[in-house]
Short mmCIF file of C-alpha atoms in Angstrom, two decimals:
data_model
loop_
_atom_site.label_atom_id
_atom_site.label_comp_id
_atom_site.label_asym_id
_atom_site.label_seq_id
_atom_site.Cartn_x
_atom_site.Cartn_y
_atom_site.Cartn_z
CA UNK I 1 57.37 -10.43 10.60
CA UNK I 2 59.46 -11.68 8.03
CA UNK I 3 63.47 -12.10 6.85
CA UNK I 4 65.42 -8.89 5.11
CA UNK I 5 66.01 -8.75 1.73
CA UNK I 6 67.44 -6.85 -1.42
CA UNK I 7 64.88 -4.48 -3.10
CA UNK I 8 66.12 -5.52 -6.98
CA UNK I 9 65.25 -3.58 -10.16
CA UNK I 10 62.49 -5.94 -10.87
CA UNK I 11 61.27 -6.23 -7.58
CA UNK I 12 60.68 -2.40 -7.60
CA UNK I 13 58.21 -3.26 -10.54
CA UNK I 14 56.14 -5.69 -8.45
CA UNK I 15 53.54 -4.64 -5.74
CA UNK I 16 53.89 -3.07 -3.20
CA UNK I 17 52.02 -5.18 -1.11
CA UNK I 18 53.93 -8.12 -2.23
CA UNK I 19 57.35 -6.06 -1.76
CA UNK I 20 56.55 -5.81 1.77
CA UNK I 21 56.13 -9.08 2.57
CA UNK I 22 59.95 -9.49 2.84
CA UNK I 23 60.25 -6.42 4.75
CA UNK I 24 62.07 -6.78 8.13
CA UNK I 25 59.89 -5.06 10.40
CA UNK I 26 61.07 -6.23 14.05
CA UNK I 27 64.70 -6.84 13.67
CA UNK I 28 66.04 -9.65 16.09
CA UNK I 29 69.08 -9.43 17.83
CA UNK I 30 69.89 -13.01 17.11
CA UNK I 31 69.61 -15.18 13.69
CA UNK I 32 66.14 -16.03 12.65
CA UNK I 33 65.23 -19.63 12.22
CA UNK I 34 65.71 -18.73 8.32
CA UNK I 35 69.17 -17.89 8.64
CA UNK I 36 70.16 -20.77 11.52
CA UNK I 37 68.97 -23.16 8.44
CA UNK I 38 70.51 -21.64 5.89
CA UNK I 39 73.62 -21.93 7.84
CA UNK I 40 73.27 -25.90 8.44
CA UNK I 41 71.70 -27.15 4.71
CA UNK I 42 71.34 -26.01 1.12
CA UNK I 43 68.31 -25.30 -0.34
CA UNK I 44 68.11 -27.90 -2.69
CA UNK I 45 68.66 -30.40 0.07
CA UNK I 46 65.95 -29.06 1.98
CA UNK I 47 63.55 -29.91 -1.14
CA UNK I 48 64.88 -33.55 -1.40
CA UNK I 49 64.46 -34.00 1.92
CA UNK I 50 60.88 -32.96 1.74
CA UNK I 51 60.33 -35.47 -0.95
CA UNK I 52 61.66 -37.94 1.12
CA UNK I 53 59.46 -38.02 3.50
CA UNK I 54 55.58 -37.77 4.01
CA UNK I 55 55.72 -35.10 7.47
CA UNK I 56 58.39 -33.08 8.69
CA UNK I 57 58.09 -33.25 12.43
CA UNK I 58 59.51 -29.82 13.55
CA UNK I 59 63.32 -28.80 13.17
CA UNK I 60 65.08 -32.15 14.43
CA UNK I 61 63.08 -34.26 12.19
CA UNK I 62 64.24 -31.49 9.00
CA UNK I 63 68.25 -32.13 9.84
CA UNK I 64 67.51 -35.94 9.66
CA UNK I 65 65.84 -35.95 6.86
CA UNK I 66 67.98 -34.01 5.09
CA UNK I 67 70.87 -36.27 6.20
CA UNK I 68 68.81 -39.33 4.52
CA UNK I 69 68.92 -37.37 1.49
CA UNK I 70 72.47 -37.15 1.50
CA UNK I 71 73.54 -40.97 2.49
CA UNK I 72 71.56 -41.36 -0.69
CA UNK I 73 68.28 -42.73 -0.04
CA UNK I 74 65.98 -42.92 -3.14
CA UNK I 75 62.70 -40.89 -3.37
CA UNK I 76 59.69 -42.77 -3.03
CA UNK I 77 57.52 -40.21 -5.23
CA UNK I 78 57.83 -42.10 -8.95
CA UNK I 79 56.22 -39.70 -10.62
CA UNK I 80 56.98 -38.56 -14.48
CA UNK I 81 57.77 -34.46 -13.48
CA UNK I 82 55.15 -32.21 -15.39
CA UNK I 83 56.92 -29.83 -18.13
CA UNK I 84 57.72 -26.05 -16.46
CA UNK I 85 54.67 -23.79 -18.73
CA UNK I 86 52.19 -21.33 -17.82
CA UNK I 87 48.93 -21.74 -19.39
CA UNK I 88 44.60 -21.77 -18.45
CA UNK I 89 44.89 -25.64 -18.17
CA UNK I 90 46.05 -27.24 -14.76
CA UNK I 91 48.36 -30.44 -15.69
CA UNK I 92 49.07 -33.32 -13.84
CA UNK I 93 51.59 -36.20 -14.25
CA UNK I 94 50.23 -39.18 -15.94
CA UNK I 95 48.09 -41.52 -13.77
CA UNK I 96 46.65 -38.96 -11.76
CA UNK I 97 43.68 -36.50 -11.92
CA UNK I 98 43.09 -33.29 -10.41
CA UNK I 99 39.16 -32.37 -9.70
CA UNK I 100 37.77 -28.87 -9.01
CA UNK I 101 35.91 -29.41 -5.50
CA UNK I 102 34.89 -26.17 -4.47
CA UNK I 103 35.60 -22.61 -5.60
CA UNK I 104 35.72 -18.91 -4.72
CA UNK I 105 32.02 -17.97 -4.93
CA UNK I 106 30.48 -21.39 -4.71
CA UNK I 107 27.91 -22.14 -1.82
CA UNK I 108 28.53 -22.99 1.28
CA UNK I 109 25.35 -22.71 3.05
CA UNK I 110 22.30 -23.94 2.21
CA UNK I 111 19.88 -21.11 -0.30
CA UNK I 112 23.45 -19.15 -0.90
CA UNK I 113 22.57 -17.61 -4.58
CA UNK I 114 24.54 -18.57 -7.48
CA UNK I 115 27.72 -16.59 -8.15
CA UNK I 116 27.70 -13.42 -9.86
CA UNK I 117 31.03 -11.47 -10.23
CA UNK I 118 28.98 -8.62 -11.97
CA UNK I 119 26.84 -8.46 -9.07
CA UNK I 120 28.03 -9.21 -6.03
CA UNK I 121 27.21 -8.88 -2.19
CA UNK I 122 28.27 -9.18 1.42
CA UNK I 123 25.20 -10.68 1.76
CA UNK I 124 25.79 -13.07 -0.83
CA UNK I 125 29.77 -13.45 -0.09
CA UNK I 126 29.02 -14.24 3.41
CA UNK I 127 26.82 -17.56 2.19
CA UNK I 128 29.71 -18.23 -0.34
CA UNK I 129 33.15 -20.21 -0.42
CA UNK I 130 35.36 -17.03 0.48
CA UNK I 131 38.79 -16.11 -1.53
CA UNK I 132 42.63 -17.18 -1.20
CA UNK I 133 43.07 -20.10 0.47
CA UNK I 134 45.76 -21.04 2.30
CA UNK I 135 45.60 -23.91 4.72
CA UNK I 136 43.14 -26.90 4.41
CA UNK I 137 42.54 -29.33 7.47
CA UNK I 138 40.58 -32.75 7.57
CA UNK I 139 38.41 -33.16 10.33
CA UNK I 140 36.88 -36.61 10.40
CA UNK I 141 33.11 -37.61 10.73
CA UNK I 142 32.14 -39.04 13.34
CA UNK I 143 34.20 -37.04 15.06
CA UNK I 144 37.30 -38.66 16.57
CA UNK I 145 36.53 -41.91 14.37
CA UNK I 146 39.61 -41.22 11.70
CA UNK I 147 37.23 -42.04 9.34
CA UNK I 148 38.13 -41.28 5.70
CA UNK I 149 35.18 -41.41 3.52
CA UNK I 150 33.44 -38.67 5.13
CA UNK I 151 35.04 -35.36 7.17
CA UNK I 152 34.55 -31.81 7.56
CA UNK I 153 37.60 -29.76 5.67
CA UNK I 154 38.69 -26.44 7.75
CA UNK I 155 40.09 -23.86 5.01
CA UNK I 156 41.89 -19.97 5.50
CA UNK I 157 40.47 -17.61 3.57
CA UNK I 158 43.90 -15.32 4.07
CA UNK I 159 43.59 -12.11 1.92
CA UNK I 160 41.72 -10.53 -1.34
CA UNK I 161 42.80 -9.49 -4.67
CA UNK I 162 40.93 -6.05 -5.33
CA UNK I 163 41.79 -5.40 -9.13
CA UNK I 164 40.92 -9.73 -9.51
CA UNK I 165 37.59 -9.37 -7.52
CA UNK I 166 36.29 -6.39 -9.22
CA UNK I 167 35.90 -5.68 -12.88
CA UNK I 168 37.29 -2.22 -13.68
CA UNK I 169 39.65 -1.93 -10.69
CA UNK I 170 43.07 -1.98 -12.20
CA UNK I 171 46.12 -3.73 -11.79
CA UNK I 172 47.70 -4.83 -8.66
CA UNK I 173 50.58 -2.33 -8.47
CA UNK I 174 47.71 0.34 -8.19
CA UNK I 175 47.31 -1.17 -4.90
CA UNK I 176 45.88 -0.14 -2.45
CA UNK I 177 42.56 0.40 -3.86
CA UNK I 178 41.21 3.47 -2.66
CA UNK I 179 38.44 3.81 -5.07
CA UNK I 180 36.68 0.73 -3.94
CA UNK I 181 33.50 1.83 -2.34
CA UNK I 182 32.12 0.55 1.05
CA UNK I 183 29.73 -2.69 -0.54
CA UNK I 184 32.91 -3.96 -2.19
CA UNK I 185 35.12 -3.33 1.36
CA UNK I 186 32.16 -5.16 2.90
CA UNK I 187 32.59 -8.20 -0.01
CA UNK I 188 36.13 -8.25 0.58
CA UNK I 189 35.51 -9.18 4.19
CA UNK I 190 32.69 -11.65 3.62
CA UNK I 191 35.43 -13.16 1.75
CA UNK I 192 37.91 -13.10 4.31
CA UNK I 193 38.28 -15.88 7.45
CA UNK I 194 37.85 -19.18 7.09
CA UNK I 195 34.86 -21.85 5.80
CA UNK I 196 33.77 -25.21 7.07
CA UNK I 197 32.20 -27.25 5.02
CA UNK I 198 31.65 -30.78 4.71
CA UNK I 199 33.07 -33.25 1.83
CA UNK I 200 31.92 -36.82 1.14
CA UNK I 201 33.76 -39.85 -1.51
CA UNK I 202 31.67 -41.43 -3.60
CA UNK I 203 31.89 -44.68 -5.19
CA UNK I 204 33.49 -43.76 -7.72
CA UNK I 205 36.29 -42.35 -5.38
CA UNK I 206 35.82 -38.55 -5.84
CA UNK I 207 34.92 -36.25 -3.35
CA UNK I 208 31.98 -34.28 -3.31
CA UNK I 209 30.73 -31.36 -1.14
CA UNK I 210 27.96 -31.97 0.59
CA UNK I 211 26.35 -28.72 -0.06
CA UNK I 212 23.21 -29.19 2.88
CA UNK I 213 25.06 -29.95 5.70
CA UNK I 214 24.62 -28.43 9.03
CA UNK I 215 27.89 -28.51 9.18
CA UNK I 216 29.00 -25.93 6.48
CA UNK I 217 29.73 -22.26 8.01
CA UNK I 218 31.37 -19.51 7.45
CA UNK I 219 33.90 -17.27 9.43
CA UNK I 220 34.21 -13.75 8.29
CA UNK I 221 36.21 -10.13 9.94
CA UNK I 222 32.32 -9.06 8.83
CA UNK I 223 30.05 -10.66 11.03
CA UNK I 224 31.55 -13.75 13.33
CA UNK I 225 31.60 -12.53 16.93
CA UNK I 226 34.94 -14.31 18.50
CA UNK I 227 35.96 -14.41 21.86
CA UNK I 228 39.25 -13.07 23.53
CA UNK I 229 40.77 -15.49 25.85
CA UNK I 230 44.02 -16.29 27.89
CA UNK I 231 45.63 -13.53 30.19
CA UNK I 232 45.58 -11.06 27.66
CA UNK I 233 41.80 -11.08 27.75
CA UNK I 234 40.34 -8.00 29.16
CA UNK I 235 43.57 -5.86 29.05
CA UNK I 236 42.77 -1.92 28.53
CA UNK I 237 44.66 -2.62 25.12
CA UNK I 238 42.25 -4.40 23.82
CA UNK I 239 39.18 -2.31 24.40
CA UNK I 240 37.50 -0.56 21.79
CA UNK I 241 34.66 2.21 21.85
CA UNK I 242 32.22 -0.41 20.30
CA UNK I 243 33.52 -3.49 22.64
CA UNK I 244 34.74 -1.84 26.11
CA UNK I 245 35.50 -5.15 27.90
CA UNK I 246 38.41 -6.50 25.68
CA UNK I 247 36.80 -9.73 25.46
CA UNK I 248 35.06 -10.30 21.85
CA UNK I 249 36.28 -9.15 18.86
CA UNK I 250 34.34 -9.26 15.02
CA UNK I 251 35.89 -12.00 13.18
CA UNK I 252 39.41 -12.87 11.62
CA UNK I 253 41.74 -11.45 9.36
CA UNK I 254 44.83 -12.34 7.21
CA UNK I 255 44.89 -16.32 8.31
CA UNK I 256 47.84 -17.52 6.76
CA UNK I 257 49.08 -20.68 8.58
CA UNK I 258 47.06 -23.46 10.37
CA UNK I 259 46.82 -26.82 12.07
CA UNK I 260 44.21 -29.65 13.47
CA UNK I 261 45.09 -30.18 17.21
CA UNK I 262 44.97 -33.90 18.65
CA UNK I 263 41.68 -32.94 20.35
CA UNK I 264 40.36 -31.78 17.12
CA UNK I 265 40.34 -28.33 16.84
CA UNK I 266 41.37 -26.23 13.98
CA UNK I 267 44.31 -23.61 14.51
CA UNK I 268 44.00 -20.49 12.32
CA UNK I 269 47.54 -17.58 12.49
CA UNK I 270 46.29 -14.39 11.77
CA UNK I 271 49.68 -13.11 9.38
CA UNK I 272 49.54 -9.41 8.35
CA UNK I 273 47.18 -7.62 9.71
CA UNK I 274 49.19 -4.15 9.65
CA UNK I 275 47.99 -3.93 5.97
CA UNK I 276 44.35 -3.33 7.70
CA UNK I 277 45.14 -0.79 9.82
CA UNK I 278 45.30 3.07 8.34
CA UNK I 279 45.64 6.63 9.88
CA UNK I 280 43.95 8.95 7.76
CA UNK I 281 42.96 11.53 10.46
CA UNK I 282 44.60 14.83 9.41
CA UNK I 283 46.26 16.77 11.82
CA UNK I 284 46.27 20.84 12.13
CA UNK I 285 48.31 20.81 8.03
CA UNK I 286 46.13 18.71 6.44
CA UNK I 287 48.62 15.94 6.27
CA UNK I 288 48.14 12.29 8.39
CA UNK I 289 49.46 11.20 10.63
CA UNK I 290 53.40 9.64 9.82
CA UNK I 291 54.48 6.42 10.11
CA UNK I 292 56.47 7.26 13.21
CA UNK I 293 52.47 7.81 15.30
CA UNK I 294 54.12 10.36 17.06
CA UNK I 295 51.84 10.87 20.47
CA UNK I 296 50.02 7.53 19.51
CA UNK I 297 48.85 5.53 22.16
CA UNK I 298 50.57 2.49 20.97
CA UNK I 299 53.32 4.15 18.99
CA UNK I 300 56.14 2.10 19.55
CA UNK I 301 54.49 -1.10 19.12
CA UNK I 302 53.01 -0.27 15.95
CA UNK I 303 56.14 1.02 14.57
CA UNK I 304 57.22 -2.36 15.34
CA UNK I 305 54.79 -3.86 13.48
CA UNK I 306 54.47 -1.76 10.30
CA UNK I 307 51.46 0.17 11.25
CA UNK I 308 49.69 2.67 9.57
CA UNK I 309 50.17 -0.75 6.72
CA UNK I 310 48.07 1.37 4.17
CA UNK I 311 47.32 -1.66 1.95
CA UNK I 312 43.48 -2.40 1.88
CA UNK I 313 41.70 1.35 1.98
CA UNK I 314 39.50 -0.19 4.13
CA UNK I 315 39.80 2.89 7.21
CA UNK I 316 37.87 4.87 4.57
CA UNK I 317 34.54 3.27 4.72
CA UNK I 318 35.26 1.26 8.53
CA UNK I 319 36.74 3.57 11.37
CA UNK I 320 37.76 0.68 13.47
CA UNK I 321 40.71 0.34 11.16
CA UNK I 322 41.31 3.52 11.74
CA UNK I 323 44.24 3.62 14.48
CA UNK I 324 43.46 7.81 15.23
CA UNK I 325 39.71 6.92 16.00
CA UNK I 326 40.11 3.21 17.59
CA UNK I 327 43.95 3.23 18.91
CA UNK I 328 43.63 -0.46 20.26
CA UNK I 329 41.87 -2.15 17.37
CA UNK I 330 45.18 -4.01 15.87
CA UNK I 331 46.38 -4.82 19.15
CA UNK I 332 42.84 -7.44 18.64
CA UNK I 333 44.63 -9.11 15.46
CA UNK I 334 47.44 -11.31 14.78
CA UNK I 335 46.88 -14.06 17.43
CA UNK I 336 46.19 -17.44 16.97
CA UNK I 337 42.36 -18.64 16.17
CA UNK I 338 40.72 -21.55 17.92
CA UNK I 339 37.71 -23.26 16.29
CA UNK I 340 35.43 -25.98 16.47
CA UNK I 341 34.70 -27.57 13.47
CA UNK I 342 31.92 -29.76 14.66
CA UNK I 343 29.58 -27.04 16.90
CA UNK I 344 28.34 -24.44 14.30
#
């Protein structure tokens, strides 16, 4: 769930959402992979050996690279290095050109109306290109042909930005957002998951989307029924009062990492979905329930995991984030999401 770190005076100015990111909930009893590295290579070796090389094909493939580095092997990447500045204009090195292809409120599926931040809807959001994207995958068309003219691309929609999203909501250290009402919760997950949609080159050599294709879906926490598989499927910790079985669950949350498998499905890792998951049930003093969930149900494994997370406020306006009134809902998050991009 992360490495542990130093809180620093200027850290204690940023987020808190962002502060907790680095948070050691689980500690191991032996080094994490973070600290074996650190151990073996610098960090600035680590980045040349990055450049050196086009994949990094799990751990083995890092420690030879970075010893290719080091014997002094020149970086194929001839680039002239773009000038360190902050500014509304995105720069490139010389030679090359950067193209806007497709943008948070843009359309994915066919009829989705035309973007209105003044004005907007889950039912518009969930027709929409959806917010903070994380990993993109290329899935070729035909399928299996390796094609590259024409393909499908499989993007993570991983989290939103409240006080970004909404005009009038503040900055982001005012986080979480408990004055954002229950359309806006509903927007922010229309905005969450993941979108398909299908991109085409043209002669010219840009890529397009092609905004009518059958093709182009998307996958929201809102509205995209998933199902629960593997041995965990069915288990009494994953049943909920609205979904007794333990076999589907609504949607996907917090997808940070990803991958296209050989037999060309997309991977999605649902990341930190603590922040979700509130207890705002006051008990006999008027006060909630403590981080501790004494008496909880799943007490010790949500301590583990940083739950109550009390980042998105969305328990106010959607009790199955609530952990006093659904006590197994989380235990539904933070697995790894199978899709298809070519069956809509």
């Amino acid at each position: 769930m992360g490495t542990a770190s130093k809180t620093t005076a200027a850290d204690k100015g940023a987020p808190r959402r962002a502060r907790s990111d680095d948070e050691r909930l689980s500690p191991p009893s032996t080094p994490t992979l973070d600290e074996v590295i650190e151990r073996r290579v610098s960090r600035r070796s680590v980045l040349k050996g990055a450049l050196a090389t086009s994949a990094l094909g799990g751990l083995s493939g890092l420690v030879a690279t970075v010893r290719q580095s080091e014997a002094g092997e020149r970086s194929q990447f001839n680039f002239i290095e773009v000038r360190r500045g902050v500014d509304d204009t995105h720069h490139v090195s010389p030679g090359y050109r950067a193209d806007v292809l497709v943008r948070w409120g843009d359309a994915v599926m066919p009829g989705a109306p035309a973007f209105d931040p003044q004005a907007q809807t889950p039912a518009s959001q969930v027709h929409q290109f959806g917010y903070n994207n994380d990993f993109i995958g290329f899935a070729p068309l035909p399928r299996g042909s390796g094609a590259s003219n024409r393909g499908l691309l499989c993007i993570n929609h991983e989290y939103t930005n409240e006080d970004l999203m909404f005009p009038g909501k503040g900055r982001a250290d005012k986080w979480p957002f408990d004055n954002v009402d229950n359309t806006q919760v509903e927007v922010e997950m229309a905005a969450h998951g993941g979108t398909v949609i299908e991109v085409a080159r043209d002669a010219r050599g840009r890529w397009q989307v092609v905004t009518d294709s059958h093709y182009n879906r998307r996958i929201t926490p809102l509205a995209t029924e998933m199902a629960l598989s593997g041995p965990a499927a069915g288990h009494r910790r994953l049943r909920t009062n609205a979904e007794p079985t333990g076999r589907r669950v609504i949607g996907t949350l917090n997808n940070c990492a990803g991958g296209m498998t050989p037999w060309g499905t997309w991977l999605m890792a649902e990341e930190n979905f603590h922040y979700y998951f509130d207890s705002r049930t006051p008990d006999s003093r008027g006060a909630v329930a403590d981080p501790a969930l004494l008496g909880h149900a799943e007490r010790i494994n949500y301590a583990r995991l940083g739950i109550p997370g009390r980042g998105m406020g969305w328990s106010r306006h959607k009790p199955h984030f609530n952990i006093d009134k659904e006590p197994f809902e989380a235990n539904r998050f933070g697995w790894i999401v199978e899709v298809d991009p070519y069956d809509p």
